[in-house]
PDB file of C-alpha atoms in Angstrom:
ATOM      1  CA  UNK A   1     -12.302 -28.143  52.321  1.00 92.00           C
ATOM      2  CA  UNK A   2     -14.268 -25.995  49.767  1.00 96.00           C
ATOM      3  CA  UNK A   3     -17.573 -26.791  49.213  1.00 97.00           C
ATOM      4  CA  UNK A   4     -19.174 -26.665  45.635  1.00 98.00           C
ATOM      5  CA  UNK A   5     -22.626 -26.033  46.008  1.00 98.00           C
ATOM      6  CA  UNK A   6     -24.625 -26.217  42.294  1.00 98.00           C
ATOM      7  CA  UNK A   7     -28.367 -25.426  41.063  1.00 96.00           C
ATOM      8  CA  UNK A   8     -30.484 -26.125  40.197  1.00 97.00           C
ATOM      9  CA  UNK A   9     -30.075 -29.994  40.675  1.00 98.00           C
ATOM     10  CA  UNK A  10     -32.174 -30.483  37.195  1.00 98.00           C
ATOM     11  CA  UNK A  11     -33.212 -28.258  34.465  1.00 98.00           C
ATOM     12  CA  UNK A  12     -35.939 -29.075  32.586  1.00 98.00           C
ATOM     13  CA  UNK A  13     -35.338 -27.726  29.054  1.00 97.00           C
ATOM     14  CA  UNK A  14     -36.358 -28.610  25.108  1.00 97.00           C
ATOM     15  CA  UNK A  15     -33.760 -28.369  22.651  1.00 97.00           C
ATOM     16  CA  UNK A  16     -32.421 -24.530  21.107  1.00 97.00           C
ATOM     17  CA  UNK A  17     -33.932 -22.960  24.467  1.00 98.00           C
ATOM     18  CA  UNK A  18     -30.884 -21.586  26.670  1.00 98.00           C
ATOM     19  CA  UNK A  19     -29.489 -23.135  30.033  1.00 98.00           C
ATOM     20  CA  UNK A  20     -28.286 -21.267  32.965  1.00 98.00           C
ATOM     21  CA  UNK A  21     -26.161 -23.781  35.395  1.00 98.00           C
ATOM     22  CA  UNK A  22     -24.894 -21.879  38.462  1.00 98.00           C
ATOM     23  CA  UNK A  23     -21.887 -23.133  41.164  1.00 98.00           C
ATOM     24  CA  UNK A  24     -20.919 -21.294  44.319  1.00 98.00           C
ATOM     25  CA  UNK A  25     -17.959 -21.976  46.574  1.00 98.00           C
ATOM     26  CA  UNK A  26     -17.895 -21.882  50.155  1.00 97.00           C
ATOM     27  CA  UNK A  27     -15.192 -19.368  50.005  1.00 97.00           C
ATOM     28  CA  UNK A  28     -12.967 -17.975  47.334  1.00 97.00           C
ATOM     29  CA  UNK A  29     -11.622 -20.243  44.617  1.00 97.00           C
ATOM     30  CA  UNK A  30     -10.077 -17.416  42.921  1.00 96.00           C
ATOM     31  CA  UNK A  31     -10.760 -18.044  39.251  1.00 96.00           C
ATOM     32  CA  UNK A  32      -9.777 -21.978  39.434  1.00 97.00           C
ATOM     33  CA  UNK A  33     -12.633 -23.300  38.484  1.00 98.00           C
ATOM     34  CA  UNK A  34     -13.784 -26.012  35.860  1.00 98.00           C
ATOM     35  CA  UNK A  35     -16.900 -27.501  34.277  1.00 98.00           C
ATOM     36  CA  UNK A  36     -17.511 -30.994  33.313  1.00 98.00           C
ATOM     37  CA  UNK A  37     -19.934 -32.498  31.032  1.00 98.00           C
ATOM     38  CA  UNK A  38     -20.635 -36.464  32.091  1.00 98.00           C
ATOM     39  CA  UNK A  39     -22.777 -38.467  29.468  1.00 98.00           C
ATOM     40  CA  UNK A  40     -24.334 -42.029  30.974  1.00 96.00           C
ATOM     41  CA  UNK A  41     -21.310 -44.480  31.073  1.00 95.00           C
ATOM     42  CA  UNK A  42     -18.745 -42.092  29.985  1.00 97.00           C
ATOM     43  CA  UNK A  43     -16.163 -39.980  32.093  1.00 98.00           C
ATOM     44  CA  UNK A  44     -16.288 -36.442  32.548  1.00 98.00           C
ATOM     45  CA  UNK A  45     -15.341 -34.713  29.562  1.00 98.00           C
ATOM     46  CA  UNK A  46     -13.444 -31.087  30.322  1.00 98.00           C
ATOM     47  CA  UNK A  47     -15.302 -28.214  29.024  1.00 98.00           C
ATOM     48  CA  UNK A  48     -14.281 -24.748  30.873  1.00 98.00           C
ATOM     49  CA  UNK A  49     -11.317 -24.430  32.923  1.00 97.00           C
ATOM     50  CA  UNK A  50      -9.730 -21.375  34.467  1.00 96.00           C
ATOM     51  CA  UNK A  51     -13.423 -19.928  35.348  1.00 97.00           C
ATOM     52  CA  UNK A  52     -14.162 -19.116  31.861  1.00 98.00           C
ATOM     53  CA  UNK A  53     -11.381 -20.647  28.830  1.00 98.00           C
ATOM     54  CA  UNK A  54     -12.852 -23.253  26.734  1.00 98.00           C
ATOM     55  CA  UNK A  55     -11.150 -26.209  26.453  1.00 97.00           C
ATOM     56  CA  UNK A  56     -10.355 -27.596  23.065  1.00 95.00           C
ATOM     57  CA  UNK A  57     -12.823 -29.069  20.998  1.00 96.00           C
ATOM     58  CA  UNK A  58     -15.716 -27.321  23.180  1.00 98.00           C
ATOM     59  CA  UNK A  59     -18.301 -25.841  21.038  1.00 98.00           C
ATOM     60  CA  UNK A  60     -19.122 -21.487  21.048  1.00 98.00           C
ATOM     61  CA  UNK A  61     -22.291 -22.292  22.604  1.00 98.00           C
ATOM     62  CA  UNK A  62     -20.865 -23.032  25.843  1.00 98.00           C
ATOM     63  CA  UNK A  63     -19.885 -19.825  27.678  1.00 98.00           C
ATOM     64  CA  UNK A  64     -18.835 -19.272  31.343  1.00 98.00           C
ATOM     65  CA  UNK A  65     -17.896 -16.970  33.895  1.00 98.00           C
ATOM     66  CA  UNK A  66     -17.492 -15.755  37.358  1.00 97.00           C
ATOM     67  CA  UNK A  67     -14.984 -15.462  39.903  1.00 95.00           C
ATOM     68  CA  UNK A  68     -14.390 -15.593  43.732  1.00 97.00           C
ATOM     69  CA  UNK A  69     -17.126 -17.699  45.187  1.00 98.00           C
ATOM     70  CA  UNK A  70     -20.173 -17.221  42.135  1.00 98.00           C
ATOM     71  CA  UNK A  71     -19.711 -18.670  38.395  1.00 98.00           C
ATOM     72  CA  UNK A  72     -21.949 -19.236  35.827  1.00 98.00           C
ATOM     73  CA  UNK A  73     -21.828 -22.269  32.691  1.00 98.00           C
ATOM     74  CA  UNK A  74     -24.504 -21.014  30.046  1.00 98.00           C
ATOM     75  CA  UNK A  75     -25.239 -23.316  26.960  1.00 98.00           C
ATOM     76  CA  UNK A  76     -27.111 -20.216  24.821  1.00 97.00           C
ATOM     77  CA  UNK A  77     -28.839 -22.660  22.214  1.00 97.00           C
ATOM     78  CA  UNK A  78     -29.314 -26.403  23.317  1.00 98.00           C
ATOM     79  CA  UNK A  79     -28.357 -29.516  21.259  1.00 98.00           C
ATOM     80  CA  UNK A  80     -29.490 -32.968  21.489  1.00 97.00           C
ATOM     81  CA  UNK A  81     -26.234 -33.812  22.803  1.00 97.00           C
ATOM     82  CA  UNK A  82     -26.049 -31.451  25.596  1.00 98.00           C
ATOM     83  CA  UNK A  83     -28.409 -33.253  27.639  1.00 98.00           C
ATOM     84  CA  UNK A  84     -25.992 -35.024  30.454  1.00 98.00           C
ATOM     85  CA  UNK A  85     -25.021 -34.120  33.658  1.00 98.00           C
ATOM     86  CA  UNK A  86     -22.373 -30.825  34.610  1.00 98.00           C
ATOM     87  CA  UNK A  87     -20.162 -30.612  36.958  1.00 98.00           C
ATOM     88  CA  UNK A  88     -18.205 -27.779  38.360  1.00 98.00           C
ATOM     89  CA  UNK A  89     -14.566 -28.645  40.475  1.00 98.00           C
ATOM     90  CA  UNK A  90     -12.374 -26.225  41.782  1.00 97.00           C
ATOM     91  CA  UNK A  91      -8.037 -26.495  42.414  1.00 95.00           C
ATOM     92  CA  UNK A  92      -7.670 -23.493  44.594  1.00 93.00           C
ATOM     93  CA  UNK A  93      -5.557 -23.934  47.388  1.00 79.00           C
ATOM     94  CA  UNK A  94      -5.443 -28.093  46.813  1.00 86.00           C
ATOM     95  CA  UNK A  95      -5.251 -30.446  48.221  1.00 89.00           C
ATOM     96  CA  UNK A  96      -8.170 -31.072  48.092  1.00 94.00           C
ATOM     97  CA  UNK A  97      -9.378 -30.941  44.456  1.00 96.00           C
ATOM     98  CA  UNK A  98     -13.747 -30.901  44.531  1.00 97.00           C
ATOM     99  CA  UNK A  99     -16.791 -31.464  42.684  1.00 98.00           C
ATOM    100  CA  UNK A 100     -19.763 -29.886  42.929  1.00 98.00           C
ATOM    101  CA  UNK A 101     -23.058 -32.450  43.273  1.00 97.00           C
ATOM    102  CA  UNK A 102     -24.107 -31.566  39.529  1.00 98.00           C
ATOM    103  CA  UNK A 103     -26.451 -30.555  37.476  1.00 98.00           C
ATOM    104  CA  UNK A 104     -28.758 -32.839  35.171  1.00 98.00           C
ATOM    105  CA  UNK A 105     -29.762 -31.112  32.289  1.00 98.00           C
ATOM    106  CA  UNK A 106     -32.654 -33.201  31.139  1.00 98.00           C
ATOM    107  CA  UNK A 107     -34.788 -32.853  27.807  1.00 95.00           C
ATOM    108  CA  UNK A 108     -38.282 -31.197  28.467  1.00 94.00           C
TER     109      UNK A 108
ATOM    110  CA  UNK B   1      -3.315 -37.882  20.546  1.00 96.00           C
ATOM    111  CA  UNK B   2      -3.703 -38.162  24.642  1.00 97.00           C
ATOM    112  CA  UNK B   3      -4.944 -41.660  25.686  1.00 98.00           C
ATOM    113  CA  UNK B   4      -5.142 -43.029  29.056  1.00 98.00           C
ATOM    114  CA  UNK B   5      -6.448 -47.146  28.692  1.00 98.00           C
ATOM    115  CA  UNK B   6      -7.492 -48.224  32.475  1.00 98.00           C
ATOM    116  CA  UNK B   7      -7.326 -51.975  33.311  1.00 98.00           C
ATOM    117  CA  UNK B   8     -10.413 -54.208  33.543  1.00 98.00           C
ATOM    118  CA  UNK B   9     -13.430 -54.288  36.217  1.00 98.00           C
ATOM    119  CA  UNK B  10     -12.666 -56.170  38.916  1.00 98.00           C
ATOM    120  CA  UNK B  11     -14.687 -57.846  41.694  1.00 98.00           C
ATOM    121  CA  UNK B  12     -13.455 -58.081  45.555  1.00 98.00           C
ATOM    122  CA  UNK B  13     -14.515 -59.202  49.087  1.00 98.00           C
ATOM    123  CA  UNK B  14     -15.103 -56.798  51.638  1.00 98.00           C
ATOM    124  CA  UNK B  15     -11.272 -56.564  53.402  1.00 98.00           C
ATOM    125  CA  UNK B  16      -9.427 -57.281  50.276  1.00 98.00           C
ATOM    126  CA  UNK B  17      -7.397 -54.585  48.035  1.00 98.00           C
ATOM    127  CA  UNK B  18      -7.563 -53.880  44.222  1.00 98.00           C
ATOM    128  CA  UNK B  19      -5.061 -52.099  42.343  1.00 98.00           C
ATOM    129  CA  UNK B  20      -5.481 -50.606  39.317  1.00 98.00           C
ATOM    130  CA  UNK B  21      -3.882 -49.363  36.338  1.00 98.00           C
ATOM    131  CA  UNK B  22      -3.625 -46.483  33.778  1.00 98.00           C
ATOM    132  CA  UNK B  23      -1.546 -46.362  30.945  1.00 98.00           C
ATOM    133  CA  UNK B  24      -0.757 -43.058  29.424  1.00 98.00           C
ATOM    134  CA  UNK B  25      -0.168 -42.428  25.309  1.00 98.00           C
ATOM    135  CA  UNK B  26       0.404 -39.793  23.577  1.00 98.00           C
ATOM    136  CA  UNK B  27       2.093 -37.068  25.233  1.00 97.00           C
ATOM    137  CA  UNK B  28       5.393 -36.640  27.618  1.00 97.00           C
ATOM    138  CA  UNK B  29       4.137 -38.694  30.444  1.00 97.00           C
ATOM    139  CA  UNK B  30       7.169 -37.239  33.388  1.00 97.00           C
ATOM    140  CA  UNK B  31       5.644 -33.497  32.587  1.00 97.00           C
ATOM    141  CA  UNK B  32       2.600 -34.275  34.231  1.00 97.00           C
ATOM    142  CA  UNK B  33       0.474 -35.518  37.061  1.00 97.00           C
ATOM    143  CA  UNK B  34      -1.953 -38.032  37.321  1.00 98.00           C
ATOM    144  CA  UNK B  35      -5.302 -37.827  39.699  1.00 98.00           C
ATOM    145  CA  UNK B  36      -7.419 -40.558  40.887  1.00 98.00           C
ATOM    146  CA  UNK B  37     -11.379 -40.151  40.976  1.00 98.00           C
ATOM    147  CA  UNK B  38     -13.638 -42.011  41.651  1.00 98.00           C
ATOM    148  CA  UNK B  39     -17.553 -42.504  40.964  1.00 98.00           C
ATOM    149  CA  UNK B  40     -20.269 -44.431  43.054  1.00 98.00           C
ATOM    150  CA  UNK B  41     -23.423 -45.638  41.329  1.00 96.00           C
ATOM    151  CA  UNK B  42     -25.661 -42.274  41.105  1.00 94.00           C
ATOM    152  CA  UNK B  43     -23.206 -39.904  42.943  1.00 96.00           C
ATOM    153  CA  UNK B  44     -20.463 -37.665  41.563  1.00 96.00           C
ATOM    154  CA  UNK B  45     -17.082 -37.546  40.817  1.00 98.00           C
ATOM    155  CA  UNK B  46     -14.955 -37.591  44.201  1.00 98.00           C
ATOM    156  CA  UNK B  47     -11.134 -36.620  43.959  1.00 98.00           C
ATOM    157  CA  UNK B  48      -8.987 -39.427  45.812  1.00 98.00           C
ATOM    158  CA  UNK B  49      -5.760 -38.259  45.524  1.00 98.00           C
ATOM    159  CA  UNK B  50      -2.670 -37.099  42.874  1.00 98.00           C
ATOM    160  CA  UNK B  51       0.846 -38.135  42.279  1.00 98.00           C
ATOM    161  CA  UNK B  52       3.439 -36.750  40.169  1.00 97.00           C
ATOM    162  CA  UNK B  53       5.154 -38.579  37.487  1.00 96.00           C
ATOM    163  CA  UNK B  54       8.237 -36.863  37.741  1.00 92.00           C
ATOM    164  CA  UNK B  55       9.386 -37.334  40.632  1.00 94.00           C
ATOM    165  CA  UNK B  56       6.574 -39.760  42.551  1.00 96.00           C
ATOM    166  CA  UNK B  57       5.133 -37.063  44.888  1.00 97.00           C
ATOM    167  CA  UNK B  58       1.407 -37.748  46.315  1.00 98.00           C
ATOM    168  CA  UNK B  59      -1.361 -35.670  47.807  1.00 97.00           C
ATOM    169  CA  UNK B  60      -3.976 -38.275  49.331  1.00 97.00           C
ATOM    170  CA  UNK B  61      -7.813 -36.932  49.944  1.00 97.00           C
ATOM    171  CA  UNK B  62      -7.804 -36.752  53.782  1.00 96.00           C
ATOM    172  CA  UNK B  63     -10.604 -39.700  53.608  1.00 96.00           C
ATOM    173  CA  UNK B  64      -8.711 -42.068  51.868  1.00 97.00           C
ATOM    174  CA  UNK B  65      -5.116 -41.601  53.917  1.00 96.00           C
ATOM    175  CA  UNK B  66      -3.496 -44.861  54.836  1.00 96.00           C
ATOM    176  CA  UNK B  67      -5.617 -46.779  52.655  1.00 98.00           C
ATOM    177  CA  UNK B  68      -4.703 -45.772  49.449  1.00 98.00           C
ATOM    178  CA  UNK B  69      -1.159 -45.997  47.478  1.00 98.00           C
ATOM    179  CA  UNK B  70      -0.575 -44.160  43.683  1.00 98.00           C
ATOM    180  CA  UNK B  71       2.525 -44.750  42.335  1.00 98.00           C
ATOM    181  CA  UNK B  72       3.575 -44.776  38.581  1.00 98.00           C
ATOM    182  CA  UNK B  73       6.511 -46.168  36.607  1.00 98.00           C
ATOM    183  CA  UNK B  74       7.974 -44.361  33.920  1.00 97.00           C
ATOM    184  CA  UNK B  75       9.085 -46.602  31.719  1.00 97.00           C
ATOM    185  CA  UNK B  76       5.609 -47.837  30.762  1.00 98.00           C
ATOM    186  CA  UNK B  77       4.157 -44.552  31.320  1.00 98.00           C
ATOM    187  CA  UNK B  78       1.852 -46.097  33.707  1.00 98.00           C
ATOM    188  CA  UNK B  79      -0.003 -45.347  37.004  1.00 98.00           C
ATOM    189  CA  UNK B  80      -1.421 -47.163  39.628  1.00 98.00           C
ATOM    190  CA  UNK B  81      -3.890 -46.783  42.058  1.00 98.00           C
ATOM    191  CA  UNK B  82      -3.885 -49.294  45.127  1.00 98.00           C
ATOM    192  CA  UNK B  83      -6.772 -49.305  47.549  1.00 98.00           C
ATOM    193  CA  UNK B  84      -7.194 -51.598  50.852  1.00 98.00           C
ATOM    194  CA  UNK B  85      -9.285 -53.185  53.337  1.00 98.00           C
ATOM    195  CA  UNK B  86     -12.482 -52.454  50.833  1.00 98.00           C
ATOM    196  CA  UNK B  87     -16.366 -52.162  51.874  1.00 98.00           C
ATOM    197  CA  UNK B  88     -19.388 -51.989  50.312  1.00 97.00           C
ATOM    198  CA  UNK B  89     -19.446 -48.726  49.654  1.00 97.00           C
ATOM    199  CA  UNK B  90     -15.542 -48.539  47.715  1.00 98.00           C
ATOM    200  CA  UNK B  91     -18.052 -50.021  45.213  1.00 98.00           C
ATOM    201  CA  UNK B  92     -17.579 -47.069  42.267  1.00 98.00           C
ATOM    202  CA  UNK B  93     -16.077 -46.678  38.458  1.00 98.00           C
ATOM    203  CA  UNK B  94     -12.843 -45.287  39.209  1.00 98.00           C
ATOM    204  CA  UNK B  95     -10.812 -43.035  36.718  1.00 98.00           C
ATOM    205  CA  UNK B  96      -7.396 -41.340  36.018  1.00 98.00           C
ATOM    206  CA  UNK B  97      -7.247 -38.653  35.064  1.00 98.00           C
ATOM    207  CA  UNK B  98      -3.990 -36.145  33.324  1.00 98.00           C
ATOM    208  CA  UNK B  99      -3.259 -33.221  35.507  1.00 97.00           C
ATOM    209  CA  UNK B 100      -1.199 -30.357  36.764  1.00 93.00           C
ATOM    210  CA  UNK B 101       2.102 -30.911  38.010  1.00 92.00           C
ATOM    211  CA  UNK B 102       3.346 -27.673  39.538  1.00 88.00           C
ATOM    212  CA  UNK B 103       7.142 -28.757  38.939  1.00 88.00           C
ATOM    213  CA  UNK B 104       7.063 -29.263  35.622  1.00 88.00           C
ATOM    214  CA  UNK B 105       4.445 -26.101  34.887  1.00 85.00           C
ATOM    215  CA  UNK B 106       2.698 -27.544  31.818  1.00 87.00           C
ATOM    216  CA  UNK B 107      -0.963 -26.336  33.293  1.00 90.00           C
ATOM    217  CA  UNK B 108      -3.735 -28.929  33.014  1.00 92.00           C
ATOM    218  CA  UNK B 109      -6.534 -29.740  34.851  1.00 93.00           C
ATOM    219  CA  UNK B 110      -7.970 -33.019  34.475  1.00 97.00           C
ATOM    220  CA  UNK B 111      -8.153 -32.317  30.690  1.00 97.00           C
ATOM    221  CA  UNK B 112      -7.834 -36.302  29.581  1.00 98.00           C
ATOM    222  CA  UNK B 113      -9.679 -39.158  31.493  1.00 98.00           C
ATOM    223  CA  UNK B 114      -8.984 -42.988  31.226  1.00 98.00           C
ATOM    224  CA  UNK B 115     -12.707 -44.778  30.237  1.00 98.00           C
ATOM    225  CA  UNK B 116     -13.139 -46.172  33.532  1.00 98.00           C
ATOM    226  CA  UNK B 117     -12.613 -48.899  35.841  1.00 98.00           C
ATOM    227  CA  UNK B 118     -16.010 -50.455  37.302  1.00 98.00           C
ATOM    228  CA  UNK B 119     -14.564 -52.189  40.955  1.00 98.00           C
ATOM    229  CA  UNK B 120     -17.016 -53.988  42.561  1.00 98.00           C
ATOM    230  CA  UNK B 121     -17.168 -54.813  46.461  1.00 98.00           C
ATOM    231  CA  UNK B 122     -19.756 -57.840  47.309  1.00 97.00           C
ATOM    232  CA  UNK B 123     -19.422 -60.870  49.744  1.00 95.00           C
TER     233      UNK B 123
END
């Protein structure tokens, strides 16, 4: 099973700075990777798939990238309602599908 | 536009099963999969298993093998998620979620979620 290892596990941040989120695999997903954004009492909402293809409705200000085992979410100017919780998951080789343990971003 | 509606929370004994269910609007519901995740209190999201709704496949999460049942019926465009013999710790929100069905080739991933079912385990 592929492990999704993310950091940091919070990021302490005030609103219009930039956030860096960061997920490695335990080997190579390839470029099947996806990010998450969970708000309290909500379900994950899709934001990246594919490593780095925004999914529709998710705003310019959300970039990401990487490949292989390193990949990188970065939210360049912060709104209010980005602070929540990210998650990365990867579908290479599934079964299994996995989530990484997340990352809160929290407001400073 | 894409809806899943989950059925209400439900409260079990330890040892008993729950199934729940997920109806599907708004799109072609055969040209797709559904996956099962679920969430305990203050943890993240852990991927139980997928079944196709074409043709009824499954792929079960090793941990949840022979406890665990997804099935669907197509003329409701619904899925199901059974899951017995439950402890404490089943105690989670668990959601559907659309996804990939490599027959059918319409490439998702988890794109559409169902709000949520809160199952609780307690003697």
């Amino acid at each position: 099973e592929i492990v999704l290892t993310q950091s940091p596990a919070t990021l302490s941040l005030s609103p219009g700075e930039r956030a860096t989120l960061s997920c490695r695999a335990s080997q190579s997903v390839r470029s099947h990777l996806a990010w998450f954004q969970q708000k309290r009492d909500q379900a994950p909402s899709l934001l990246i798939f594919d490593a780095s293809k925004r999914a529709a409705g998710t705003p310019a200000r959300f970039r990401a990238n990487g490949s292989a085992t390193d990949f990188t979410l970065t939210i360049s100017s912060l709104e209010p309602e980005d602070f929540a919780v990210y998650y990365c998951q990867q579908r290479s080789n599934w079964p299994p599908l996995t989530f990484g343990g997340g990352t809160k971003v929290e407001i400073k | 536009q894409v809806q899943l509606v989950q059925s209400g929370a439900e409260v079990k004994k330890p040892g008993a099963s729950v199934k729940v269910s997920c109806e599907a609007s708004g799109y072609t519901f055969i040209n797709y999969g559904i996956s099962w995740v679920r969430q305990a209190p203050g943890q993240g999201p852990e991927w139980m298993g997928w079944i196709s709704a074409h043709n009824g496949d499954t792929n079960y999460a090793q941990k949840f093998q022979g406890r665990v049942t997804m099935t669907t019926d197509t003329v409701t465009s619904t899925a199901y998620m059974e899951l017995r013999s439950l402890r404490s710790d089943d105690t989670a929100v668990y959601f559907c979620a659309r996804d990939y069905d490599p027959l059918k080739g319409y490439y998702v991933n988890l794109d559409h979620w169902g709000q949520g079912t809160l199952v609780t385990v307690s003697s």
